[in-house]
């Protein structure tokens, strides 16, 4: 690939790494190019912070390594991080007033691992406040170039949401402001925005990537992953992101890092793809159904076999998730008390009043709603009725997947019931929660899941195909996605004007 004839921002991670390694382009030149693009696309609201000096210092270090001939695999490849992953060189806000201006003294493990692999950090990306949401309309700090908080816009149609909570990540990759981004997925926040913005995203098995330095929303579900244009690019990044972190995250699993690129070319001849009837019922929009069906036909032509399966508790995933995740959130967010981190109300009468005012002013409405729901379901008298019941059903949902995997190697379906909706178009919280129906089951089971571009629906908006695999079978997911991307070009299509 000759970058002189192809713009740098048109290159994926693999191509950029190659161009950097062969010195067709320097890391500094690459970083400057993407920083410049970020500045010209500020109206999208994707970035919450940039630090040009820090980025260029990292790029110069990458160039020095590249010159030495002893550079790590991704030396000089730009990446941007969701603003719930703490970073030493950039502020971290979780898009909350509560953390506005907060500067972490250390890097999250996944940030540090990607830096060790040579990646250069461009900046931090917007998200729903504390990763609670699916539309990226609830960022409460202003984006770069803005003076007031704003929703992130979808590059395919700026009147629409990019999805969430990793909406800034999906927007930035789709708009070619970065070749790749990290995201986090608690109930779908990598897969759904990837689907809405026409990019590829993967959430690994719970525990495969360290949560150290990931600002906690619901710890038993939170998982970091990557978003990029192709499965090939995701595989490269994920190989560095994953791996045990026993000293810093006790829930990180003792499963060694793996070179996922080696799984890309596995044959899918005879692969059994499970099709859960529950993912194709009422509520699935016709345009999404048509695109997903077409992708499934494509798999059949490639030699895979479609197998009907059942995930009978799919409907219950929504109430279960919206009991358990607020319960964990209410506990995790108790640390934001005006004493230890970030914001403190400027005027108060006594300690209790300081807590109350700080939290009333520091948190936005959706976060407060979840803290209240979570506190309620954990309170005496309701704990058994809600929290414990939800825990039991969570276990059954995980068991349903194991029963399904007796009959198939992968599960496929839509990521979301519709394409991205208009900003301001879904104000009822429950309507937002219901739209998570297809991503929540895999999250509750801790399974790896992926979103793969599968064409366009109404209004030319992207549609994502969801692939779910059994524990630790990220390679199988990436291989199946890669195979589809060898015969389709949905992942290469771009929004008008980008
Ligand atoms: N949309 C879901 C929620 O609002 C998922 C969020 C996430 O995965 N972080 O909780």
Tab-separated table of C-alpha atoms and ligand atoms in Angstrom:
chain	number	residue	atom	x	y	z
A	1	UNK	CA	0.000	0.000	0.000
A	2	UNK	CA	1.434	3.341	-0.987
A	3	UNK	CA	0.252	6.058	1.342
A	4	UNK	CA	1.167	8.757	-1.156
A	5	UNK	CA	-1.826	7.722	-3.248
A	6	UNK	CA	-4.132	6.724	-0.374
A	7	UNK	CA	-4.922	9.184	2.418
A	8	UNK	CA	-3.541	8.057	5.763
A	9	UNK	CA	-6.970	8.058	7.354
A	10	UNK	CA	-8.171	5.546	4.764
A	11	UNK	CA	-5.743	2.948	6.089
A	12	UNK	CA	-6.699	0.383	8.669
A	13	UNK	CA	-4.528	-0.696	11.589
A	14	UNK	CA	-2.792	-3.505	9.682
A	15	UNK	CA	-2.016	-1.289	6.693
A	16	UNK	CA	-0.843	1.598	8.839
A	17	UNK	CA	1.403	-0.653	10.914
A	18	UNK	CA	2.941	-1.888	7.676
A	19	UNK	CA	3.399	1.634	6.253
A	20	UNK	CA	5.052	2.692	9.508
A	21	UNK	CA	7.291	-0.360	9.669
A	22	UNK	CA	8.494	0.150	6.117
A	23	UNK	CA	9.032	3.840	6.910
A	24	UNK	CA	6.719	5.055	4.162
A	25	UNK	CA	5.327	7.353	6.793
A	26	UNK	CA	6.516	8.404	10.231
A	27	UNK	CA	4.601	8.086	13.472
A	28	UNK	CA	4.761	11.861	13.955
A	29	UNK	CA	3.368	12.514	10.470
A	30	UNK	CA	0.591	9.993	11.139
A	31	UNK	CA	-0.308	11.483	14.514
A	32	UNK	CA	-0.346	15.002	13.065
A	33	UNK	CA	-2.611	13.899	10.249
A	34	UNK	CA	-5.202	12.390	12.590
A	35	UNK	CA	-5.006	15.274	15.080
A	36	UNK	CA	-5.682	17.646	12.220
A	37	UNK	CA	-8.726	15.594	11.205
A	38	UNK	CA	-10.014	15.585	14.761
A	39	UNK	CA	-9.815	19.377	14.774
A	40	UNK	CA	-11.735	19.748	11.508
A	41	UNK	CA	-14.535	17.403	12.623
A	42	UNK	CA	-15.239	18.898	16.039
A	43	UNK	CA	-18.959	19.296	15.405
A	44	UNK	CA	-19.337	15.513	15.739
A	45	UNK	CA	-18.417	15.843	19.418
A	46	UNK	CA	-16.368	12.634	19.440
A	47	UNK	CA	-13.335	13.794	21.435
A	48	UNK	CA	-13.520	14.988	25.026
A	49	UNK	CA	-9.803	15.729	25.217
A	50	UNK	CA	-6.725	16.002	23.071
A	51	UNK	CA	-3.190	16.686	24.272
A	52	UNK	CA	-1.105	17.320	21.231
A	53	UNK	CA	2.191	17.520	23.137
A	54	UNK	CA	1.636	14.140	24.767
A	55	UNK	CA	0.543	12.525	21.499
A	56	UNK	CA	3.535	13.859	19.600
A	57	UNK	CA	5.916	12.809	22.366
A	58	UNK	CA	4.533	9.251	22.115
A	59	UNK	CA	4.831	9.417	18.321
A	60	UNK	CA	8.465	10.543	18.515
A	61	UNK	CA	9.209	7.645	20.846
A	62	UNK	CA	7.556	5.283	18.351
A	63	UNK	CA	9.656	6.741	15.521
A	64	UNK	CA	12.812	6.170	17.559
A	65	UNK	CA	11.838	2.527	18.046
A	66	UNK	CA	10.987	2.159	14.374
A	67	UNK	CA	14.380	3.604	13.451
A	68	UNK	CA	16.107	1.150	15.759
A	69	UNK	CA	14.580	-1.737	13.831
A	70	UNK	CA	13.372	-3.184	17.089
A	71	UNK	CA	9.877	-1.764	17.269
A	72	UNK	CA	6.811	-3.487	18.743
A	73	UNK	CA	4.118	-4.672	16.331
A	74	UNK	CA	1.881	-1.613	16.398
A	75	UNK	CA	4.576	1.074	16.694
A	76	UNK	CA	3.146	4.436	15.665
A	77	UNK	CA	-0.433	3.236	15.101
A	78	UNK	CA	-2.821	5.852	16.501
A	79	UNK	CA	-5.587	4.870	18.885
A	80	UNK	CA	-8.056	6.813	21.005
A	81	UNK	CA	-9.562	5.656	24.275
A	82	UNK	CA	-13.056	5.786	25.667
A	83	UNK	CA	-13.072	8.282	28.502
A	84	UNK	CA	-13.866	5.666	31.138
A	85	UNK	CA	-10.336	4.245	30.833
A	86	UNK	CA	-7.926	6.241	32.957
A	87	UNK	CA	-4.874	7.802	31.322
A	88	UNK	CA	-1.874	9.604	32.759
A	89	UNK	CA	-1.408	11.953	29.810
A	90	UNK	CA	-5.044	12.977	29.349
A	91	UNK	CA	-7.837	13.910	31.746
A	92	UNK	CA	-10.448	11.215	32.432
A	93	UNK	CA	-14.042	12.254	33.044
A	94	UNK	CA	-16.367	9.320	32.279
A	95	UNK	CA	-18.267	12.191	30.588
A	96	UNK	CA	-19.442	13.281	34.032
A	97	UNK	CA	-19.332	16.665	35.760
A	98	UNK	CA	-18.320	14.607	38.765
A	99	UNK	CA	-14.904	13.937	37.232
A	100	UNK	CA	-14.433	17.025	35.086
A	101	UNK	CA	-10.736	17.897	35.181
A	102	UNK	CA	-9.753	14.647	36.917
A	103	UNK	CA	-6.243	13.543	36.114
A	104	UNK	CA	-5.302	9.943	36.839
A	105	UNK	CA	-1.820	9.214	38.185
A	106	UNK	CA	-1.665	5.970	36.172
A	107	UNK	CA	-2.808	4.310	32.950
A	108	UNK	CA	-5.492	1.611	32.843
A	109	UNK	CA	-3.925	-1.783	32.103
A	110	UNK	CA	-5.511	-1.980	28.644
A	111	UNK	CA	-4.186	1.501	27.828
A	112	UNK	CA	-0.721	0.509	29.051
A	113	UNK	CA	-0.780	-2.734	27.066
A	114	UNK	CA	-1.649	-0.985	23.838
A	115	UNK	CA	1.062	1.592	24.544
A	116	UNK	CA	3.554	-1.241	25.056
A	117	UNK	CA	2.503	-2.602	21.677
A	118	UNK	CA	3.504	0.775	20.227
A	119	UNK	CA	0.129	2.498	19.869
A	120	UNK	CA	0.113	6.289	20.088
A	121	UNK	CA	-2.812	7.821	21.985
A	122	UNK	CA	-4.644	10.569	20.102
A	123	UNK	CA	-7.056	11.520	22.864
A	124	UNK	CA	-10.111	10.548	24.859
A	125	UNK	CA	-13.520	9.823	23.445
A	126	UNK	CA	-16.990	10.782	24.545
A	127	UNK	CA	-19.485	8.308	25.975
A	128	UNK	CA	-22.686	8.253	27.953
A	129	UNK	CA	-22.064	9.419	31.516
A	130	UNK	CA	-20.328	6.578	33.405
A	131	UNK	CA	-21.114	4.347	30.382
A	132	UNK	CA	-24.797	4.285	31.309
A	133	UNK	CA	-26.802	4.577	28.149
A	134	UNK	CA	-27.081	3.520	24.557
A	135	UNK	CA	-27.207	6.800	22.643
A	136	UNK	CA	-24.310	8.985	23.797
A	137	UNK	CA	-26.745	11.800	24.507
A	138	UNK	CA	-25.823	11.902	28.186
A	139	UNK	CA	-22.254	13.220	28.037
A	140	UNK	CA	-22.121	15.976	30.643
A	141	UNK	CA	-18.786	17.577	29.794
A	142	UNK	CA	-18.113	19.655	26.665
A	143	UNK	CA	-16.261	18.045	23.757
A	144	UNK	CA	-13.041	19.450	22.317
A	145	UNK	CA	-13.839	22.781	20.659
A	146	UNK	CA	-17.209	23.104	22.412
A	147	UNK	CA	-18.266	25.172	25.400
A	148	UNK	CA	-21.298	23.111	26.450
A	149	UNK	CA	-21.931	19.361	26.700
A	150	UNK	CA	-23.427	17.890	23.540
A	151	UNK	CA	-24.592	14.537	22.203
A	152	UNK	CA	-22.172	12.773	19.873
A	153	UNK	CA	-23.386	12.755	16.279
A	154	UNK	CA	-23.477	9.836	13.888
A	155	UNK	CA	-21.185	10.528	10.902
A	156	UNK	CA	-23.702	8.734	8.635
A	157	UNK	CA	-26.377	11.268	9.569
A	158	UNK	CA	-25.467	13.983	12.079
A	159	UNK	CA	-29.117	14.273	13.147
A	160	UNK	CA	-28.874	10.755	14.557
A	161	UNK	CA	-27.212	9.176	17.583
A	162	UNK	CA	-24.025	7.117	17.109
A	163	UNK	CA	-25.252	4.607	19.686
A	164	UNK	CA	-23.669	4.175	23.085
A	165	UNK	CA	-22.306	4.130	25.490
A	166	UNK	CA	-19.059	3.994	23.428
A	167	UNK	CA	-20.561	6.462	20.937
A	168	UNK	CA	-17.489	8.689	20.699
A	169	UNK	CA	-15.373	5.632	19.869
A	170	UNK	CA	-17.699	4.458	17.096
A	171	UNK	CA	-18.123	7.970	15.698
A	172	UNK	CA	-14.368	8.643	15.630
A	173	UNK	CA	-13.568	5.390	13.819
A	174	UNK	CA	-16.437	5.788	11.316
A	175	UNK	CA	-15.411	9.395	10.603
A	176	UNK	CA	-11.783	8.312	10.126
A	177	UNK	CA	-10.575	10.476	13.016
A	178	UNK	CA	-8.680	7.458	14.317
A	179	UNK	CA	-8.082	4.028	12.770
A	180	UNK	CA	-9.163	2.340	16.001
A	181	UNK	CA	-10.531	2.977	19.463
A	182	UNK	CA	-11.092	1.201	22.710
A	183	UNK	CA	-14.600	0.833	24.055
A	184	UNK	CA	-16.187	-0.861	27.030
A	185	UNK	CA	-19.195	-3.123	26.965
A	186	UNK	CA	-21.345	-3.786	30.025
A	187	UNK	CA	-24.580	-4.552	28.220
A	188	UNK	CA	-23.758	-3.830	24.582
A	189	UNK	CA	-21.766	-0.610	24.558
A	190	UNK	CA	-19.183	-1.814	22.048
A	191	UNK	CA	-21.468	-3.861	19.810
A	192	UNK	CA	-24.406	-1.458	19.484
A	193	UNK	CA	-22.468	1.732	18.607
A	194	UNK	CA	-20.269	-0.297	16.236
A	195	UNK	CA	-23.456	-1.496	14.498
A	196	UNK	CA	-24.961	2.005	14.365
A	197	UNK	CA	-21.799	3.507	12.846
A	198	UNK	CA	-20.948	0.704	10.401
A	199	UNK	CA	-17.697	-0.427	12.014
A	200	UNK	CA	-16.399	-3.660	13.535
A	201	UNK	CA	-16.252	-4.108	17.314
A	202	UNK	CA	-15.483	-6.943	19.706
A	203	UNK	CA	-16.087	-7.454	23.400
A	204	UNK	CA	-13.967	-10.339	24.706
A	205	UNK	CA	-14.979	-12.930	27.285
A	206	UNK	CA	-15.565	-11.331	30.697
A	207	UNK	CA	-12.241	-11.410	32.524
A	208	UNK	CA	-10.021	-11.695	29.448
A	209	UNK	CA	-9.080	-8.029	29.524
A	210	UNK	CA	-8.100	-6.330	32.747
A	211	UNK	CA	-10.554	-3.943	34.385
A	212	UNK	CA	-7.786	-2.137	36.262
A	213	UNK	CA	-8.255	1.553	35.521
A	214	UNK	CA	-11.659	1.050	33.923
A	215	UNK	CA	-14.023	3.315	35.852
A	216	UNK	CA	-16.518	0.844	37.267
A	217	UNK	CA	-20.169	0.856	36.226
A	218	UNK	CA	-21.278	-2.751	36.867
A	219	UNK	CA	-18.142	-4.697	37.751
A	220	UNK	CA	-19.512	-8.187	37.087
A	221	UNK	CA	-20.300	-7.159	33.496
A	222	UNK	CA	-17.813	-4.418	32.515
A	223	UNK	CA	-15.349	-5.468	29.844
A	224	UNK	CA	-13.018	-3.496	27.571
A	225	UNK	CA	-12.630	-4.263	23.888
A	226	UNK	CA	-11.755	-2.719	20.560
A	227	UNK	CA	-13.459	-0.999	17.655
A	228	UNK	CA	-11.939	-0.613	14.188
A	229	UNK	CA	-12.834	-1.028	10.537
A	230	UNK	CA	-12.216	-4.730	10.093
A	231	UNK	CA	-12.007	-7.994	11.980
A	232	UNK	CA	-8.356	-8.171	10.931
A	233	UNK	CA	-7.662	-4.848	12.689
A	234	UNK	CA	-9.642	-5.896	15.756
A	235	UNK	CA	-7.636	-9.133	15.944
A	236	UNK	CA	-4.338	-7.250	15.941
A	237	UNK	CA	-5.420	-4.924	18.725
A	238	UNK	CA	-7.187	-7.548	20.821
A	239	UNK	CA	-4.071	-9.733	20.854
A	240	UNK	CA	-2.368	-6.972	22.846
A	241	UNK	CA	-5.343	-5.872	24.921
A	242	UNK	CA	-6.121	-9.243	26.503
A	243	UNK	CA	-4.169	-11.182	29.083
A	244	UNK	CA	-4.144	-11.831	32.812
A	245	UNK	CA	-3.507	-9.021	35.295
A	246	UNK	CA	-3.486	-10.987	38.558
A	247	UNK	CA	-1.960	-8.289	40.714
A	248	UNK	CA	-4.373	-5.573	39.727
A	249	UNK	CA	-7.648	-7.208	38.721
A	250	UNK	CA	-8.604	-10.261	40.727
A	251	UNK	CA	-11.342	-11.110	38.230
A	252	UNK	CA	-8.947	-11.160	35.294
A	253	UNK	CA	-8.661	-14.737	34.132
A	254	UNK	CA	-5.532	-16.788	33.993
A	255	UNK	CA	-5.797	-17.285	30.252
A	256	UNK	CA	-2.696	-16.270	28.338
A	257	UNK	CA	-2.784	-13.619	25.649
A	258	UNK	CA	-3.265	-15.094	22.212
A	259	UNK	CA	-2.319	-14.016	18.707
A	260	UNK	CA	-5.832	-13.687	17.333
A	261	UNK	CA	-4.536	-12.856	13.848
A	262	UNK	CA	-3.699	-16.521	13.480
A	263	UNK	CA	-7.368	-17.416	13.813
A	264	UNK	CA	-8.444	-15.192	10.926
A	265	UNK	CA	-7.975	-17.706	8.163
A	266	UNK	CA	-9.677	-20.673	9.813
A	267	UNK	CA	-12.115	-22.328	7.430
A	268	UNK	CA	-15.799	-21.862	8.098
A	269	UNK	CA	-16.768	-24.847	5.984
A	270	UNK	CA	-19.270	-26.797	8.069
A	271	UNK	CA	-19.361	-24.166	10.824
A	272	UNK	CA	-22.685	-24.431	12.640
A	273	UNK	CA	-24.217	-20.995	13.166
A	274	UNK	CA	-27.031	-21.018	15.708
A	275	UNK	CA	-29.999	-18.796	14.923
A	276	UNK	CA	-32.023	-18.021	18.050
A	277	UNK	CA	-35.698	-17.604	17.142
A	278	UNK	CA	-36.025	-15.123	20.021
A	279	UNK	CA	-33.696	-12.700	18.210
A	280	UNK	CA	-35.939	-12.559	15.141
A	281	UNK	CA	-39.363	-12.056	16.655
A	282	UNK	CA	-41.691	-9.118	16.938
A	283	UNK	CA	-39.917	-5.823	17.451
A	284	UNK	CA	-37.157	-6.468	14.934
A	285	UNK	CA	-37.399	-3.815	12.208
A	286	UNK	CA	-37.804	-5.117	8.657
A	287	UNK	CA	-34.742	-3.309	7.314
A	288	UNK	CA	-32.498	-4.783	10.019
A	289	UNK	CA	-34.001	-8.236	9.513
A	290	UNK	CA	-33.371	-8.039	5.767
A	291	UNK	CA	-29.703	-7.058	6.158
A	292	UNK	CA	-29.056	-9.702	8.824
A	293	UNK	CA	-30.799	-12.371	6.726
A	294	UNK	CA	-28.661	-11.446	3.734
A	295	UNK	CA	-25.490	-11.821	5.818
A	296	UNK	CA	-26.671	-15.231	7.026
A	297	UNK	CA	-27.332	-16.355	3.426
A	298	UNK	CA	-23.821	-15.212	2.629
A	299	UNK	CA	-22.487	-17.470	5.383
A	300	UNK	CA	-24.436	-20.383	3.945
A	301	UNK	CA	-22.844	-19.774	0.568
A	302	UNK	CA	-19.467	-19.790	2.265
A	303	UNK	CA	-20.157	-23.275	3.568
A	304	UNK	CA	-21.556	-22.607	7.043
A	305	UNK	CA	-24.726	-24.300	8.230
A	306	UNK	CA	-27.555	-22.389	9.913
A	307	UNK	CA	-28.997	-24.249	12.885
A	308	UNK	CA	-32.170	-23.148	14.695
A	309	UNK	CA	-31.549	-22.785	18.435
A	310	UNK	CA	-33.471	-21.421	21.406
A	311	UNK	CA	-32.471	-18.789	23.951
A	312	UNK	CA	-35.775	-18.926	25.806
A	313	UNK	CA	-34.995	-16.310	28.456
A	314	UNK	CA	-34.004	-13.549	26.027
A	315	UNK	CA	-36.967	-11.377	27.092
A	316	UNK	CA	-35.893	-11.624	30.720
A	317	UNK	CA	-32.430	-10.272	29.968
A	318	UNK	CA	-33.758	-6.704	30.010
A	319	UNK	CA	-35.317	-6.714	33.504
A	320	UNK	CA	-32.473	-8.833	34.889
A	321	UNK	CA	-29.798	-6.497	33.533
A	322	UNK	CA	-31.671	-3.392	34.644
A	323	UNK	CA	-31.816	-4.749	38.185
A	324	UNK	CA	-28.267	-6.076	38.468
A	325	UNK	CA	-26.359	-3.305	36.702
A	326	UNK	CA	-27.964	-0.460	38.712
A	327	UNK	CA	-27.389	-2.490	41.900
A	328	UNK	CA	-23.680	-2.679	41.150
A	329	UNK	CA	-23.617	0.929	39.939
A	330	UNK	CA	-25.192	2.239	43.134
A	331	UNK	CA	-22.418	0.588	45.080
A	332	UNK	CA	-19.575	1.526	42.706
A	333	UNK	CA	-20.610	5.158	42.457
A	334	UNK	CA	-20.758	5.668	46.223
A	335	UNK	CA	-17.077	6.585	46.026
A	336	UNK	CA	-17.945	9.879	44.347
A	337	UNK	CA	-18.620	11.713	47.576
A	338	UNK	CA	-16.909	15.064	47.068
A	339	UNK	CA	-13.971	13.966	49.213
A	340	UNK	CA	-11.929	11.474	47.256
A	341	UNK	CA	-12.368	12.404	43.618
A	342	UNK	CA	-13.363	15.245	41.392
A	343	UNK	CA	-16.262	17.550	41.996
A	344	UNK	CA	-17.315	19.039	45.332
A	345	UNK	CA	-20.283	21.385	45.677
A	346	UNK	CA	-18.972	24.903	46.261
A	347	UNK	CA	-21.382	25.743	49.120
A	348	UNK	CA	-22.816	23.515	51.877
A	349	UNK	CA	-23.699	23.602	55.542
A	350	UNK	CA	-22.312	20.344	56.965
A	351	UNK	CA	-20.868	17.013	55.837
A	352	UNK	CA	-24.195	15.422	54.928
A	353	UNK	CA	-25.235	18.517	53.035
A	354	UNK	CA	-21.897	18.433	51.191
A	355	UNK	CA	-22.529	14.809	50.082
A	356	UNK	CA	-26.051	15.619	48.992
A	357	UNK	CA	-25.203	18.760	47.035
A	358	UNK	CA	-22.095	17.261	45.471
A	359	UNK	CA	-23.974	14.231	44.191
A	360	UNK	CA	-27.063	16.227	43.199
A	361	UNK	CA	-24.932	18.595	41.141
A	362	UNK	CA	-22.260	16.173	39.948
A	363	UNK	CA	-24.386	13.374	38.488
A	364	UNK	CA	-26.785	13.631	35.539
A	365	UNK	CA	-30.344	12.310	35.504
A	366	UNK	CA	-29.695	8.829	34.091
A	367	UNK	CA	-26.926	8.123	36.596
A	368	UNK	CA	-29.163	9.298	39.455
A	369	UNK	CA	-32.007	7.124	38.178
A	370	UNK	CA	-29.751	4.063	38.243
A	371	UNK	CA	-28.348	4.843	41.683
A	372	UNK	CA	-31.916	5.066	42.986
A	373	UNK	CA	-33.040	1.841	41.285
A	374	UNK	CA	-29.912	0.070	42.489
A	375	UNK	CA	-30.304	1.258	46.058
A	376	UNK	CA	-33.940	0.204	46.000
A	377	UNK	CA	-33.345	-3.345	44.740
A	378	UNK	CA	-30.600	-3.848	47.309
A	379	UNK	CA	-32.604	-2.538	50.239
A	380	UNK	CA	-33.919	-4.786	52.977
A	381	UNK	CA	-37.174	-6.416	51.982
A	382	UNK	CA	-36.565	-5.954	48.260
A	383	UNK	CA	-33.216	-7.695	47.999
A	384	UNK	CA	-34.786	-11.159	47.873
A	385	UNK	CA	-37.620	-10.108	45.595
A	386	UNK	CA	-35.479	-8.359	43.002
A	387	UNK	CA	-31.735	-8.737	43.342
A	388	UNK	CA	-31.608	-12.409	44.287
A	389	UNK	CA	-34.235	-13.386	41.715
A	390	UNK	CA	-32.331	-11.521	39.033
A	391	UNK	CA	-29.110	-13.314	40.009
A	392	UNK	CA	-30.849	-16.670	39.620
A	393	UNK	CA	-32.229	-15.819	36.203
A	394	UNK	CA	-28.822	-14.519	35.159
A	395	UNK	CA	-27.463	-17.977	35.842
A	396	UNK	CA	-30.257	-19.580	33.799
A	397	UNK	CA	-29.501	-17.273	30.883
A	398	UNK	CA	-25.873	-18.435	30.983
A	399	UNK	CA	-27.050	-22.072	31.111
A	400	UNK	CA	-29.299	-21.495	28.085
A	401	UNK	CA	-26.242	-20.469	26.095
A	402	UNK	CA	-24.363	-23.599	27.127
A	403	UNK	CA	-27.313	-25.717	26.028
A	404	UNK	CA	-27.360	-23.856	22.704
A	405	UNK	CA	-23.626	-24.356	22.164
A	406	UNK	CA	-24.219	-28.114	22.236
A	407	UNK	CA	-25.764	-27.623	18.807
A	408	UNK	CA	-23.730	-24.813	17.264
A	409	UNK	CA	-20.290	-23.229	17.136
A	410	UNK	CA	-21.389	-19.598	16.933
A	411	UNK	CA	-24.636	-17.719	17.447
A	412	UNK	CA	-25.756	-14.995	15.057
A	413	UNK	CA	-28.477	-12.375	15.074
A	414	UNK	CA	-29.073	-8.646	14.969
A	415	UNK	CA	-27.210	-6.293	17.317
A	416	UNK	CA	-30.138	-3.948	17.812
A	417	UNK	CA	-33.808	-3.999	16.768
A	418	UNK	CA	-33.503	-0.850	14.595
A	419	UNK	CA	-30.894	1.357	12.969
A	420	UNK	CA	-29.698	4.465	14.847
A	421	UNK	CA	-32.543	6.812	15.762
A	422	UNK	CA	-32.682	10.599	15.760
A	423	UNK	CA	-31.079	12.572	18.554
A	424	UNK	CA	-33.829	13.304	21.071
A	425	UNK	CA	-36.041	10.657	19.486
A	426	UNK	CA	-36.191	8.220	22.391
A	427	UNK	CA	-36.693	10.059	25.662
A	428	UNK	CA	-38.451	7.349	27.674
A	429	UNK	CA	-35.770	5.479	29.666
A	430	UNK	CA	-37.603	2.150	29.336
A	431	UNK	CA	-37.736	2.473	25.539
A	432	UNK	CA	-33.962	2.889	25.614
A	433	UNK	CA	-33.533	-0.135	27.877
A	434	UNK	CA	-35.690	-2.328	25.621
A	435	UNK	CA	-33.482	-1.533	22.623
A	436	UNK	CA	-30.659	-3.459	24.387
A	437	UNK	CA	-32.507	-6.765	24.190
A	438	UNK	CA	-30.148	-8.544	21.785
A	439	UNK	CA	-26.871	-7.495	23.392
A	440	UNK	CA	-27.754	-8.071	27.049
A	441	UNK	CA	-27.937	-11.899	27.055
A	442	UNK	CA	-24.277	-12.414	26.073
A	443	UNK	CA	-23.222	-9.758	28.585
A	444	UNK	CA	-25.085	-11.442	31.420
A	445	UNK	CA	-23.463	-14.758	30.473
A	446	UNK	CA	-19.990	-13.161	30.182
A	447	UNK	CA	-19.611	-14.409	26.608
A	448	UNK	CA	-17.550	-12.744	23.862
A	449	UNK	CA	-19.583	-10.892	21.254
A	450	UNK	CA	-18.967	-8.968	18.132
A	451	UNK	CA	-20.653	-6.579	15.723
A	452	UNK	CA	-19.876	-6.898	12.026
A	453	UNK	CA	-21.124	-4.441	9.374
A	454	UNK	CA	-23.897	-6.108	7.366
A	455	UNK	CA	-25.131	-3.458	4.985
A	456	UNK	CA	-27.565	-0.618	5.298
A	457	UNK	CA	-31.139	-0.196	6.389
A	458	UNK	CA	-33.616	2.669	6.388
A	459	UNK	CA	-32.139	6.058	5.528
A	460	UNK	CA	-28.893	4.399	4.412
A	461	UNK	CA	-27.981	3.784	8.058
A	462	UNK	CA	-25.621	0.902	8.867
A	463	UNK	CA	-26.855	-2.430	10.238
A	464	UNK	CA	-24.694	-4.726	12.355
A	465	UNK	CA	-24.656	-8.506	12.509
A	466	UNK	CA	-24.021	-9.809	16.004
A	467	UNK	CA	-21.866	-12.900	16.470
A	468	UNK	CA	-21.590	-14.573	19.870
A	469	UNK	CA	-19.160	-17.385	20.717
A	470	UNK	CA	-18.537	-19.567	23.716
A	471	UNK	CA	-16.013	-18.524	26.368
A	472	UNK	CA	-12.504	-17.781	25.058
A	473	UNK	CA	-13.477	-18.309	21.442
A	474	UNK	CA	-12.753	-14.772	20.320
A	475	UNK	CA	-10.616	-16.287	17.564
A	476	UNK	CA	-13.594	-18.108	16.135
A	477	UNK	CA	-15.631	-14.893	16.172
A	478	UNK	CA	-12.901	-12.936	14.444
A	479	UNK	CA	-12.341	-15.682	11.886
A	480	UNK	CA	-16.024	-15.810	10.930
A	481	UNK	CA	-16.199	-12.022	10.712
A	482	UNK	CA	-13.051	-11.905	8.596
A	483	UNK	CA	-14.446	-14.493	6.208
A	484	UNK	CA	-17.552	-12.354	5.655
A	485	UNK	CA	-15.369	-9.294	5.136
A	486	UNK	CA	-13.398	-11.108	2.460
A	487	UNK	CA	-16.525	-11.357	0.322
A	488	UNK	CA	-18.404	-8.183	1.282
A	489	UNK	CA	-17.329	-4.555	1.473
A	490	UNK	CA	-19.785	-3.219	4.060
A	491	UNK	CA	-16.916	-2.553	6.451
A	492	UNK	CA	-15.183	-0.391	3.844
A	493	UNK	CA	-18.168	1.800	3.090
A	494	UNK	CA	-18.027	5.261	4.509
A	495	UNK	CA	-20.407	8.053	5.385
A	496	UNK	CA	-20.920	10.758	2.733
A	497	UNK	CA	-18.381	13.528	3.010
A	498	UNK	CA	-15.900	11.487	5.070
B	1	LIG	N1	-27.132	0.464	27.068
B	1	LIG	C1	-26.761	-0.309	28.195
B	1	LIG	C2	-26.944	0.516	29.444
B	1	LIG	O1	-27.475	1.552	29.337
B	1	LIG	C3	-25.359	-0.811	28.057
B	1	LIG	C4	-24.333	0.146	28.526
B	1	LIG	C5	-22.938	-0.428	28.477
B	1	LIG	O2	-22.695	-1.493	27.917
B	1	LIG	N2	-22.012	0.292	29.092
B	1	LIG	O3	-26.570	0.146	30.508
